[in-house]
Amino acid sequence: MSAIRITAMVCEQKKLAPDIYSMWISCGQIAKEALPGQFVILYCKDSARKLGRPISICEIDREKNRLRMVYRVAGKGTEEFSKWKEQEKITVFGPLGNGYGAAMDFAVSVPPVSRHGILVAGGIGIPPMLELAKQLPGKVTAVLGYRDSDMFLKEDMEKYADVWIATEDGSYGTKGNVLDVLRQENISGDFICACGPKPMLKALQGYAEEKEKNAWMSLEEKMACGIGVCLGCAVPIRTDNGIEYKRVCKDGPVFQGKEIVFDE
């Protein structure tokens, strides 16, 4: 399906943690076609903010044609989103991007008796991991990183995965980051899926290479159009023809980990 722009409706909105909000929207065909790792663009009603804001898909409810977004208030646009009420009409464009389809195909290729996926996420990179955990076949382990004990989606994730926690301040779980958990607990699986800040992804890229594991990582870049026209979100990716620039909004946001060229 091609992405479509529609009028949707807010079904539920609530605060999960400081500056973190969860919003369910009714959005018809977009929800029917959405896949783990994709995103939508939400548009502000304030005419002063014309560019949409890309928000990753956290959960998909195909029976009720709903999507859940869990997002951080980081500016005027997302601040406006956090004030939307139930039954409010909003404009949505999606579903957009290339999700974790390749990782899910790889999971199916692993013998069921040993199939084990490792999901690694930090901060606002955690939301897109929830629907992936729901849909991945086999055993799922999730390693989640937070700043402190103000956690979100932990209990939701525990319904579908064995969950390990890292906090920067040591207030819960392992003190440190997700890589510390992976190494200290010797967590191993058939493949890795990740989403989070670039320093985490860069470190995880090295870890996956060291452990000889396939990894798929979701990148985040500023997007103006969301459909690959403006090229504002282009990033360097290794290909058979050398390093080429790919669009995060259309060719990604999910890429194979070993292909990503991180800044030195």
Coordinates of C-alpha atoms in Angstrom, one line a residue:
M1 CA 0.0 0.0 0.0
S2 CA 1.1 3.6 -0.7
A3 CA 1.1 6.0 2.2
I4 CA -2.1 8.0 2.5
R5 CA -3.0 11.2 4.3
I6 CA -6.3 11.0 6.2
T7 CA -8.3 12.5 9.0
A8 CA -7.9 10.3 12.0
M9 CA -9.3 10.4 15.6
V10 CA -7.7 10.4 19.0
C11 CA -9.0 7.4 21.0
E12 CA -6.8 7.7 24.1
Q13 CA -4.1 9.9 25.4
K14 CA -2.2 9.5 28.7
K15 CA 1.1 10.4 30.3
L16 CA 3.5 7.5 31.0
A17 CA 6.5 9.3 32.5
P18 CA 8.0 12.8 32.6
D19 CA 7.6 14.2 29.0
I20 CA 6.5 10.8 27.7
Y21 CA 3.0 10.3 26.3
S22 CA 1.0 7.4 24.9
M23 CA -1.6 8.1 22.2
W24 CA -4.0 5.7 20.4
I25 CA -5.5 6.9 17.2
S26 CA -8.2 5.4 14.9
C27 CA -6.8 5.6 11.4
G28 CA -8.5 3.0 9.2
Q29 CA -6.4 1.6 6.3
I30 CA -3.2 3.0 7.8
A31 CA -3.6 0.7 10.8
K32 CA -4.5 -2.3 8.5
E33 CA -1.3 -1.9 6.5
A34 CA 1.3 -0.8 9.1
L35 CA 4.2 -3.0 10.0
P36 CA 6.7 -3.1 12.9
G37 CA 9.4 -0.4 12.5
Q38 CA 7.4 1.9 10.4
F39 CA 6.2 5.4 11.3
V40 CA 3.5 8.0 10.6
I41 CA 3.6 11.7 10.3
L42 CA 1.3 13.8 12.5
Y43 CA 0.4 17.4 11.6
C44 CA 0.0 20.2 14.0
K45 CA -3.2 22.3 13.9
D46 CA -1.2 25.5 14.6
S47 CA -0.6 26.9 11.1
A48 CA 2.7 28.3 12.2
R49 CA 4.1 24.7 12.2
K50 CA 3.4 23.4 8.8
L51 CA 5.9 20.5 8.7
G52 CA 4.7 17.2 10.1
R53 CA 6.4 15.4 12.9
P54 CA 7.4 11.7 12.3
I55 CA 6.4 9.4 15.2
S56 CA 7.3 5.7 15.3
I57 CA 4.5 3.1 15.6
C58 CA 4.5 1.5 19.0
E59 CA 1.5 -0.9 18.7
I60 CA -0.9 -2.0 15.9
D61 CA -4.5 -3.0 16.6
R62 CA -5.8 -4.3 13.3
E63 CA -9.2 -5.4 14.7
K64 CA -10.0 -1.8 15.8
N65 CA -8.0 -0.1 13.0
R66 CA -5.9 1.7 15.6
L67 CA -2.3 2.7 16.1
R68 CA -0.4 3.5 19.3
M69 CA 2.3 6.1 19.4
V70 CA 4.5 6.6 22.4
Y71 CA 6.5 9.8 22.1
R72 CA 8.6 12.4 23.9
V73 CA 7.6 16.0 24.2
A74 CA 10.7 17.7 22.6
G75 CA 9.3 20.9 21.1
K76 CA 6.2 22.9 20.3
G77 CA 4.9 20.3 17.9
T78 CA 4.9 17.4 20.2
E79 CA 3.8 19.6 23.0
E80 CA 0.6 20.3 21.0
F81 CA 0.2 16.6 20.4
S82 CA 0.2 15.9 24.1
K83 CA -2.8 18.3 24.6
W84 CA -5.0 16.5 22.1
K85 CA -8.1 15.0 23.7
E86 CA -10.2 11.9 23.0
Q87 CA -12.5 12.2 19.9
E88 CA -10.3 15.0 18.5
K89 CA -9.8 14.9 14.8
I90 CA -6.2 15.0 13.5
T91 CA -4.3 14.6 10.2
V92 CA -2.1 11.6 9.8
F93 CA 0.1 10.5 6.9
G94 CA 1.4 6.9 6.7
P95 CA 2.4 4.2 7.0
L96 CA 5.9 5.2 6.1
G97 CA 9.3 3.7 5.9
N98 CA 11.0 0.3 5.7
G99 CA 10.4 -1.6 8.9
Y100 CA 11.8 -4.8 10.4
G101 CA 10.6 -7.0 7.7
A102 CA 14.0 -8.4 6.8
A103 CA 14.6 -9.3 10.5
M104 CA 11.3 -11.0 10.7
D105 CA 12.1 -13.0 7.5
F106 CA 15.4 -14.0 9.0
A107 CA 13.7 -15.1 12.2
V108 CA 11.5 -17.5 10.3
S109 CA 14.5 -19.0 8.7
V110 CA 16.0 -20.0 12.1
P111 CA 14.9 -23.5 13.3
P112 CA 11.9 -23.0 15.7
V113 CA 13.6 -25.1 18.4
S114 CA 16.3 -22.5 18.9
R115 CA 14.7 -19.3 17.5
H116 CA 15.7 -16.4 19.7
G117 CA 15.7 -12.7 18.9
I118 CA 17.4 -10.0 21.0
L119 CA 15.7 -6.5 21.0
V120 CA 17.9 -3.7 22.2
A121 CA 16.6 -0.2 22.7
G122 CA 17.2 3.0 24.6
G123 CA 15.1 5.9 25.5
I124 CA 12.5 6.9 22.9
G125 CA 13.8 4.1 20.8
I126 CA 11.9 1.7 23.0
P127 CA 8.4 2.2 21.6
P128 CA 8.9 0.6 18.1
M129 CA 10.3 -2.5 19.8
L130 CA 6.9 -3.3 21.4
E131 CA 5.0 -4.3 18.2
L132 CA 8.1 -6.1 17.0
A133 CA 8.2 -8.2 20.2
K134 CA 4.6 -9.1 19.6
Q135 CA 5.1 -10.2 16.1
L136 CA 8.5 -11.9 16.2
P137 CA 8.3 -15.7 16.2
G138 CA 10.2 -17.7 18.9
K139 CA 11.8 -16.5 22.1
V140 CA 12.3 -12.8 22.5
T141 CA 14.6 -11.0 25.0
A142 CA 14.5 -7.3 25.3
V143 CA 17.3 -5.2 26.8
L144 CA 16.0 -1.7 27.5
G145 CA 18.0 1.4 28.6
Y146 CA 16.6 4.3 30.6
R147 CA 18.1 7.4 32.3
D148 CA 16.6 6.5 35.6
S149 CA 13.7 4.7 37.3
D150 CA 11.1 6.8 35.4
M151 CA 10.5 3.9 33.0
F152 CA 7.8 3.4 30.4
L153 CA 6.6 0.4 28.4
K154 CA 8.4 -2.0 30.7
E155 CA 5.3 -3.9 31.8
D156 CA 3.9 -3.8 28.3
M157 CA 7.1 -5.4 27.0
E158 CA 7.1 -8.1 29.7
K159 CA 4.0 -9.5 28.1
Y160 CA 5.9 -10.6 25.1
A161 CA 9.6 -10.8 26.1
D162 CA 12.1 -11.5 28.8
V163 CA 13.1 -8.0 29.9
W164 CA 16.4 -6.7 31.2
I165 CA 16.9 -3.1 32.3
A166 CA 19.8 -0.7 32.4
T167 CA 19.6 2.7 34.0
E168 CA 22.3 5.4 33.8
D169 CA 22.0 6.2 37.4
G170 CA 21.7 2.6 38.7
S171 CA 18.3 3.3 40.2
Y172 CA 16.9 0.1 38.6
G173 CA 18.5 -3.0 37.0
T174 CA 22.0 -2.8 35.8
K175 CA 23.9 0.5 36.3
G176 CA 25.2 1.5 32.9
N177 CA 23.9 1.0 29.4
V178 CA 22.4 -1.8 27.3
L179 CA 25.8 -3.0 26.2
D180 CA 26.8 -3.5 29.9
V181 CA 23.7 -5.7 30.3
L182 CA 24.4 -7.8 27.2
R183 CA 28.0 -8.4 28.3
Q184 CA 27.4 -8.9 32.0
E185 CA 24.5 -11.2 31.6
N186 CA 26.0 -13.0 28.6
I187 CA 22.7 -12.6 26.6
S188 CA 22.9 -14.3 23.3
G189 CA 20.5 -15.0 20.5
D190 CA 20.2 -15.6 16.8
F191 CA 20.0 -12.0 15.7
I192 CA 19.6 -8.4 17.1
C193 CA 17.1 -5.6 16.4
A194 CA 17.8 -2.2 17.8
C195 CA 16.5 1.3 18.0
G196 CA 18.0 4.2 20.0
P197 CA 20.6 7.0 20.1
K198 CA 23.4 6.8 17.6
P199 CA 26.2 6.2 20.2
M200 CA 24.3 3.1 21.4
L201 CA 23.8 1.8 17.8
K202 CA 27.4 2.4 17.0
A203 CA 28.5 0.4 20.0
L204 CA 26.0 -2.3 19.2
Q205 CA 27.3 -2.5 15.6
G206 CA 30.7 -3.4 17.0
Y207 CA 29.2 -5.9 19.4
A208 CA 27.2 -7.6 16.7
E209 CA 30.3 -7.9 14.5
E210 CA 32.3 -9.3 17.5
K211 CA 29.6 -11.9 18.2
E212 CA 29.0 -12.6 14.4
K213 CA 25.3 -11.8 14.7
N214 CA 23.1 -10.3 12.1
A215 CA 21.6 -7.0 13.3
W216 CA 19.0 -4.6 12.1
M217 CA 19.0 -1.0 13.4
S218 CA 16.5 1.8 13.1
L219 CA 17.9 5.3 12.5
E220 CA 16.4 8.6 13.4
E221 CA 17.0 11.8 11.4
K222 CA 15.2 15.0 10.9
M223 CA 12.6 14.6 8.2
A224 CA 10.8 17.3 6.2
C225 CA 8.7 15.3 3.7
G226 CA 8.7 11.7 4.9
I227 CA 8.6 10.2 1.4
G228 CA 12.2 10.6 0.2
V229 CA 11.8 13.8 -1.9
C230 CA 13.6 16.4 0.0
L231 CA 16.7 14.2 0.8
G232 CA 17.1 15.9 4.2
C233 CA 17.4 12.6 6.0
A234 CA 20.1 11.0 3.8
V235 CA 22.8 9.0 5.6
P236 CA 25.8 7.1 4.3
I237 CA 25.2 3.3 3.8
R238 CA 27.7 0.6 2.7
T239 CA 26.5 -1.1 -0.5
D240 CA 28.0 -3.5 -3.1
N241 CA 28.9 -0.4 -5.1
G242 CA 30.6 1.4 -2.2
I243 CA 29.2 4.0 0.2
E244 CA 25.9 5.5 -1.0
Y245 CA 23.5 7.9 0.6
K246 CA 20.2 6.4 1.5
R247 CA 17.0 8.1 2.8
V248 CA 16.1 7.2 6.3
C249 CA 12.4 8.0 5.7
K250 CA 12.0 5.8 2.6
D251 CA 15.0 3.3 2.4
G252 CA 14.9 3.1 6.2
P253 CA 14.5 3.8 9.0
V254 CA 15.6 0.2 9.5
F255 CA 18.9 -0.9 7.9
Q256 CA 21.2 -3.9 8.4
G257 CA 23.6 -2.9 11.1
K258 CA 26.8 -3.7 9.3
E259 CA 25.8 -1.4 6.4
I260 CA 25.5 1.8 8.5
V261 CA 28.4 4.3 8.4
F262 CA 28.5 6.1 11.8
D263 CA 30.4 9.3 12.3
E264 CA 33.9 8.8 13.7

